[in-house]
Amino acid sequence: MRITGYKSHGVAAAAALVNAVTSAGGDDSPGALRRILRENGFFWQEFEEADADDFRRWGRVLRPFFDAAGLEEATALLNGLMLEIPMHPHLSDHEPHGLHMHYAPPSSRLVERFRATTLMNLAELVVEHGLGRTGACAAEGCDRVYADTSRAGRRRFCSEACANRTNVAAFRARRRE
Ligand SMILES: [Zn+2]
């Protein structure tokens, strides 16, 4: 899979949604949800405020995937969701992605397409990389999650800020010893 290509959009969107909805200080306002859609190549123009609760619910549903203790737990969760979410895979050719897979039935609403795409992209990520690309931020006191769609794939923190804070703390601890 192209880790930096189209498929990573659903993965990044899933992590952003989970953080918006489930982390302390997360912003799950309609405006913030619309921004997540826009930044990740979804048809954000179709978003309506009445959809916000459906998106928030989906963020809460996906949280346990990022917190999963092992591959078995994560796989069971994704398999359960793939049985629940209506799927009807087909090819679509539109900007900005070019020819690519759509997973929800063709006439689905935006939130239904979002569920199907994020779910399938996470499943594909797990097939390719196990749980090595997703997880909860390793920084102390941070409850955000991350999805690493970079080529190197060594990320363990939700942000540069958390990575730096943790490195500084570790450096100070070493110096005290
Ligand atoms: Zn963090």
PDB file of C-alpha atoms and ligand atoms in Angstrom:
ATOM      1  CA  MET A   1       0.000   0.000   0.000  1.00  0.00           C
ATOM      2  CA  ARG A   2       1.077   3.567  -0.549  1.00  0.00           C
ATOM      3  CA  ILE A   3       1.476   4.695   3.018  1.00  0.00           C
ATOM      4  CA  THR A   4       1.699   8.324   1.940  1.00  0.00           C
ATOM      5  CA  GLY A   5      -1.012   8.075  -0.708  1.00  0.00           C
ATOM      6  CA  TYR A   6      -4.766   8.101  -0.863  1.00  0.00           C
ATOM      7  CA  LYS A   7      -5.358   5.338   1.681  1.00  0.00           C
ATOM      8  CA  SER A   8      -3.637   7.259   4.427  1.00  0.00           C
ATOM      9  CA  HIS A   9      -6.352   9.935   4.290  1.00  0.00           C
ATOM     10  CA  GLY A  10      -8.855   7.717   6.062  1.00  0.00           C
ATOM     11  CA  VAL A  11      -6.278   6.716   8.658  1.00  0.00           C
ATOM     12  CA  ALA A  12      -5.296  10.302   9.424  1.00  0.00           C
ATOM     13  CA  ALA A  13      -8.951  11.362   9.495  1.00  0.00           C
ATOM     14  CA  ALA A  14      -9.777   8.579  11.946  1.00  0.00           C
ATOM     15  CA  ALA A  15      -7.039   9.675  14.366  1.00  0.00           C
ATOM     16  CA  ALA A  16      -8.045  13.335  14.058  1.00  0.00           C
ATOM     17  CA  LEU A  17     -11.688  12.504  14.739  1.00  0.00           C
ATOM     18  CA  VAL A  18     -10.845  10.327  17.756  1.00  0.00           C
ATOM     19  CA  ASN A  19      -8.740  13.163  19.205  1.00  0.00           C
ATOM     20  CA  ALA A  20     -11.430  15.746  18.525  1.00  0.00           C
ATOM     21  CA  VAL A  21     -14.109  13.689  20.261  1.00  0.00           C
ATOM     22  CA  THR A  22     -12.383  11.736  23.047  1.00  0.00           C
ATOM     23  CA  SER A  23      -9.314  13.672  24.221  1.00  0.00           C
ATOM     24  CA  ALA A  24      -9.277  16.323  26.922  1.00  0.00           C
ATOM     25  CA  GLY A  25      -9.416  19.697  25.223  1.00  0.00           C
ATOM     26  CA  GLY A  26     -10.462  18.163  21.895  1.00  0.00           C
ATOM     27  CA  ASP A  27     -12.653  20.322  19.668  1.00  0.00           C
ATOM     28  CA  ASP A  28     -15.594  18.393  18.211  1.00  0.00           C
ATOM     29  CA  SER A  29     -17.591  21.437  17.132  1.00  0.00           C
ATOM     30  CA  PRO A  30     -19.175  21.301  13.668  1.00  0.00           C
ATOM     31  CA  GLY A  31     -16.478  23.677  12.392  1.00  0.00           C
ATOM     32  CA  ALA A  32     -13.684  21.422  13.689  1.00  0.00           C
ATOM     33  CA  LEU A  33     -15.315  18.318  12.198  1.00  0.00           C
ATOM     34  CA  ARG A  34     -15.666  20.060   8.851  1.00  0.00           C
ATOM     35  CA  ARG A  35     -11.951  20.966   8.990  1.00  0.00           C
ATOM     36  CA  ILE A  36     -10.989  17.304   9.597  1.00  0.00           C
ATOM     37  CA  LEU A  37     -12.992  16.310   6.518  1.00  0.00           C
ATOM     38  CA  ARG A  38     -11.478  19.059   4.385  1.00  0.00           C
ATOM     39  CA  GLU A  39      -7.890  18.365   5.450  1.00  0.00           C
ATOM     40  CA  ASN A  40      -8.244  14.670   4.644  1.00  0.00           C
ATOM     41  CA  GLY A  41      -9.815  14.815   1.211  1.00  0.00           C
ATOM     42  CA  PHE A  42     -13.448  14.045   2.073  1.00  0.00           C
ATOM     43  CA  PHE A  43     -16.417  15.889   0.559  1.00  0.00           C
ATOM     44  CA  TRP A  44     -16.587  18.370   3.431  1.00  0.00           C
ATOM     45  CA  GLN A  45     -19.045  20.532   1.471  1.00  0.00           C
ATOM     46  CA  GLU A  46     -21.716  17.909   2.169  1.00  0.00           C
ATOM     47  CA  PHE A  47     -21.251  18.172   5.934  1.00  0.00           C
ATOM     48  CA  GLU A  48     -24.278  19.495   7.806  1.00  0.00           C
ATOM     49  CA  GLU A  49     -24.442  20.337  11.493  1.00  0.00           C
ATOM     50  CA  ALA A  50     -27.120  17.659  11.931  1.00  0.00           C
ATOM     51  CA  ASP A  51     -24.408  15.083  11.030  1.00  0.00           C
ATOM     52  CA  ALA A  52     -22.118  16.154  13.874  1.00  0.00           C
ATOM     53  CA  ASP A  53     -23.501  13.647  16.397  1.00  0.00           C
ATOM     54  CA  ASP A  54     -23.041  10.754  13.968  1.00  0.00           C
ATOM     55  CA  PHE A  55     -19.405  11.748  13.474  1.00  0.00           C
ATOM     56  CA  ARG A  56     -18.861  12.120  17.227  1.00  0.00           C
ATOM     57  CA  ARG A  57     -20.344   8.673  17.830  1.00  0.00           C
ATOM     58  CA  TRP A  58     -18.004   7.192  15.230  1.00  0.00           C
ATOM     59  CA  GLY A  59     -15.022   8.842  16.927  1.00  0.00           C
ATOM     60  CA  ARG A  60     -15.982   7.150  20.201  1.00  0.00           C
ATOM     61  CA  VAL A  61     -16.418   3.817  18.391  1.00  0.00           C
ATOM     62  CA  LEU A  62     -12.913   4.019  16.871  1.00  0.00           C
ATOM     63  CA  ARG A  63     -11.128   5.069  20.098  1.00  0.00           C
ATOM     64  CA  PRO A  64     -10.715   1.473  21.397  1.00  0.00           C
ATOM     65  CA  PHE A  65      -8.884   0.542  18.201  1.00  0.00           C
ATOM     66  CA  PHE A  66      -6.123   3.046  19.022  1.00  0.00           C
ATOM     67  CA  ASP A  67      -6.060   1.888  22.660  1.00  0.00           C
ATOM     68  CA  ALA A  68      -6.050  -1.830  21.798  1.00  0.00           C
ATOM     69  CA  ALA A  69      -3.549  -3.818  23.869  1.00  0.00           C
ATOM     70  CA  GLY A  70      -2.736  -6.204  21.026  1.00  0.00           C
ATOM     71  CA  LEU A  71      -3.387  -7.204  17.449  1.00  0.00           C
ATOM     72  CA  GLU A  72      -6.042  -9.765  18.395  1.00  0.00           C
ATOM     73  CA  GLU A  73      -8.134  -7.162  20.192  1.00  0.00           C
ATOM     74  CA  ALA A  74      -7.773  -4.644  17.361  1.00  0.00           C
ATOM     75  CA  THR A  75      -8.615  -7.229  14.711  1.00  0.00           C
ATOM     76  CA  ALA A  76     -11.736  -8.378  16.553  1.00  0.00           C
ATOM     77  CA  LEU A  77     -12.890  -4.783  16.865  1.00  0.00           C
ATOM     78  CA  LEU A  78     -12.390  -4.025  13.163  1.00  0.00           C
ATOM     79  CA  ASN A  79     -14.039  -7.300  12.124  1.00  0.00           C
ATOM     80  CA  GLY A  80     -17.066  -6.539  14.278  1.00  0.00           C
ATOM     81  CA  LEU A  81     -17.400  -3.088  12.733  1.00  0.00           C
ATOM     82  CA  MET A  82     -16.977  -4.419   9.187  1.00  0.00           C
ATOM     83  CA  LEU A  83     -20.021  -6.633   9.787  1.00  0.00           C
ATOM     84  CA  GLU A  84     -22.060  -3.653  11.019  1.00  0.00           C
ATOM     85  CA  ILE A  85     -21.135  -0.936   8.537  1.00  0.00           C
ATOM     86  CA  PRO A  86     -22.833  -1.209   5.128  1.00  0.00           C
ATOM     87  CA  MET A  87     -20.223  -1.925   2.453  1.00  0.00           C
ATOM     88  CA  HIS A  88     -20.543  -1.972  -1.285  1.00  0.00           C
ATOM     89  CA  PRO A  89     -17.036  -1.584  -2.756  1.00  0.00           C
ATOM     90  CA  HIS A  90     -16.737   0.108  -6.127  1.00  0.00           C
ATOM     91  CA  LEU A  91     -14.236   2.136  -8.140  1.00  0.00           C
ATOM     92  CA  SER A  92     -14.531   5.878  -8.423  1.00  0.00           C
ATOM     93  CA  ASP A  93     -12.487   8.413 -10.357  1.00  0.00           C
ATOM     94  CA  HIS A  94     -12.611  11.952  -9.005  1.00  0.00           C
ATOM     95  CA  GLU A  95     -10.342  14.714  -7.780  1.00  0.00           C
ATOM     96  CA  PRO A  96      -8.146  14.934  -5.804  1.00  0.00           C
ATOM     97  CA  HIS A  97      -7.520  11.191  -5.681  1.00  0.00           C
ATOM     98  CA  GLY A  98      -7.868   9.852  -9.230  1.00  0.00           C
ATOM     99  CA  LEU A  99      -9.086   6.261  -9.611  1.00  0.00           C
ATOM    100  CA  HIS A 100      -9.612   4.706  -6.195  1.00  0.00           C
ATOM    101  CA  MET A 101     -11.873   2.498  -4.110  1.00  0.00           C
ATOM    102  CA  HIS A 102     -15.082   3.618  -2.508  1.00  0.00           C
ATOM    103  CA  TYR A 103     -16.401   1.248   0.132  1.00  0.00           C
ATOM    104  CA  ALA A 104     -19.877   2.465   1.077  1.00  0.00           C
ATOM    105  CA  PRO A 105     -22.923   1.907  -1.179  1.00  0.00           C
ATOM    106  CA  PRO A 106     -22.945   4.544  -3.984  1.00  0.00           C
ATOM    107  CA  SER A 107     -25.880   6.597  -2.686  1.00  0.00           C
ATOM    108  CA  SER A 108     -24.588   6.784   0.898  1.00  0.00           C
ATOM    109  CA  ARG A 109     -24.507   9.975   2.960  1.00  0.00           C
ATOM    110  CA  LEU A 110     -21.173  11.591   3.788  1.00  0.00           C
ATOM    111  CA  VAL A 111     -21.031  10.137   7.313  1.00  0.00           C
ATOM    112  CA  GLU A 112     -21.716   6.639   5.969  1.00  0.00           C
ATOM    113  CA  ARG A 113     -18.941   6.984   3.416  1.00  0.00           C
ATOM    114  CA  PHE A 114     -16.646   8.360   6.112  1.00  0.00           C
ATOM    115  CA  ARG A 115     -17.314   5.347   8.349  1.00  0.00           C
ATOM    116  CA  ALA A 116     -16.697   2.840   5.551  1.00  0.00           C
ATOM    117  CA  THR A 117     -13.515   4.563   4.309  1.00  0.00           C
ATOM    118  CA  THR A 118     -11.896   5.105   7.707  1.00  0.00           C
ATOM    119  CA  LEU A 119     -12.721   1.540   8.721  1.00  0.00           C
ATOM    120  CA  MET A 120     -11.296  -0.027   5.557  1.00  0.00           C
ATOM    121  CA  ASN A 121      -8.203   2.185   5.603  1.00  0.00           C
ATOM    122  CA  LEU A 122      -7.496   1.182   9.217  1.00  0.00           C
ATOM    123  CA  ALA A 123      -8.018  -2.476   8.283  1.00  0.00           C
ATOM    124  CA  GLU A 124      -5.579  -2.135   5.361  1.00  0.00           C
ATOM    125  CA  LEU A 125      -3.070  -0.415   7.626  1.00  0.00           C
ATOM    126  CA  VAL A 126      -3.271  -3.302  10.106  1.00  0.00           C
ATOM    127  CA  VAL A 127      -2.788  -5.870   7.335  1.00  0.00           C
ATOM    128  CA  GLU A 128       0.338  -4.030   6.214  1.00  0.00           C
ATOM    129  CA  HIS A 129       1.845  -2.876   9.515  1.00  0.00           C
ATOM    130  CA  GLY A 130       0.048  -4.551  12.426  1.00  0.00           C
ATOM    131  CA  LEU A 131      -0.326  -2.026  15.241  1.00  0.00           C
ATOM    132  CA  GLY A 132       3.060  -0.431  14.499  1.00  0.00           C
ATOM    133  CA  ARG A 133       1.536   2.705  12.965  1.00  0.00           C
ATOM    134  CA  THR A 134      -1.206   3.605  15.421  1.00  0.00           C
ATOM    135  CA  GLY A 135      -1.593   3.978  19.146  1.00  0.00           C
ATOM    136  CA  ALA A 136      -2.079   6.226  22.142  1.00  0.00           C
ATOM    137  CA  CYS A 137       0.454   9.029  22.644  1.00  0.00           C
ATOM    138  CA  ALA A 138       3.422   7.879  24.758  1.00  0.00           C
ATOM    139  CA  ALA A 139       3.733  11.228  26.566  1.00  0.00           C
ATOM    140  CA  GLU A 140       2.767  11.286  30.219  1.00  0.00           C
ATOM    141  CA  GLY A 141      -0.592  12.899  30.860  1.00  0.00           C
ATOM    142  CA  CYS A 142      -1.626  12.981  27.184  1.00  0.00           C
ATOM    143  CA  ASP A 143      -4.754  11.102  26.123  1.00  0.00           C
ATOM    144  CA  ARG A 144      -4.506  11.742  22.389  1.00  0.00           C
ATOM    145  CA  VAL A 145      -3.907   9.095  19.727  1.00  0.00           C
ATOM    146  CA  TYR A 146      -1.710   9.105  16.622  1.00  0.00           C
ATOM    147  CA  ALA A 147      -1.623   7.479  13.213  1.00  0.00           C
ATOM    148  CA  ASP A 148       1.751   7.428  11.530  1.00  0.00           C
ATOM    149  CA  THR A 149       1.451   7.600   7.760  1.00  0.00           C
ATOM    150  CA  SER A 150       5.083   8.582   7.172  1.00  0.00           C
ATOM    151  CA  ARG A 151       7.481   6.297   5.349  1.00  0.00           C
ATOM    152  CA  ALA A 152       9.727   5.781   8.370  1.00  0.00           C
ATOM    153  CA  GLY A 153       6.841   4.965  10.683  1.00  0.00           C
ATOM    154  CA  ARG A 154       8.589   5.509  13.987  1.00  0.00           C
ATOM    155  CA  ARG A 155       6.115   7.861  15.568  1.00  0.00           C
ATOM    156  CA  ARG A 156       5.032   7.289  19.199  1.00  0.00           C
ATOM    157  CA  PHE A 157       3.572  10.681  20.049  1.00  0.00           C
ATOM    158  CA  CYS A 158       0.505  12.652  18.983  1.00  0.00           C
ATOM    159  CA  SER A 159       2.571  15.787  18.278  1.00  0.00           C
ATOM    160  CA  GLU A 160       6.027  17.343  18.221  1.00  0.00           C
ATOM    161  CA  ALA A 161       5.136  19.071  21.486  1.00  0.00           C
ATOM    162  CA  CYS A 162       4.553  15.754  23.275  1.00  0.00           C
ATOM    163  CA  ALA A 163       7.709  14.228  21.786  1.00  0.00           C
ATOM    164  CA  ASN A 164       9.843  17.199  22.878  1.00  0.00           C
ATOM    165  CA  ARG A 165       8.333  17.353  26.356  1.00  0.00           C
ATOM    166  CA  THR A 166       9.047  13.649  26.878  1.00  0.00           C
ATOM    167  CA  ASN A 167      12.614  13.904  25.542  1.00  0.00           C
ATOM    168  CA  VAL A 168      13.398  16.857  27.795  1.00  0.00           C
ATOM    169  CA  ALA A 169      12.016  14.999  30.834  1.00  0.00           C
ATOM    170  CA  ALA A 170      14.074  11.912  29.981  1.00  0.00           C
ATOM    171  CA  PHE A 171      17.198  14.034  29.518  1.00  0.00           C
ATOM    172  CA  ARG A 172      16.702  15.704  32.921  1.00  0.00           C
ATOM    173  CA  ALA A 173      16.109  12.357  34.586  1.00  0.00           C
ATOM    174  CA  ARG A 174      19.348  10.985  33.141  1.00  0.00           C
ATOM    175  CA  ARG A 175      21.292  14.042  34.258  1.00  0.00           C
ATOM    176  CA  ARG A 176      20.021  13.666  37.844  1.00  0.00           C
ATOM    177  CA  GLU A 177      21.307  10.122  38.041  1.00  0.00           C
TER     178      GLU A 177
HETATM  179 ZN    ZN B   1       0.432  13.644  23.092  1.00  0.00          ZN
END
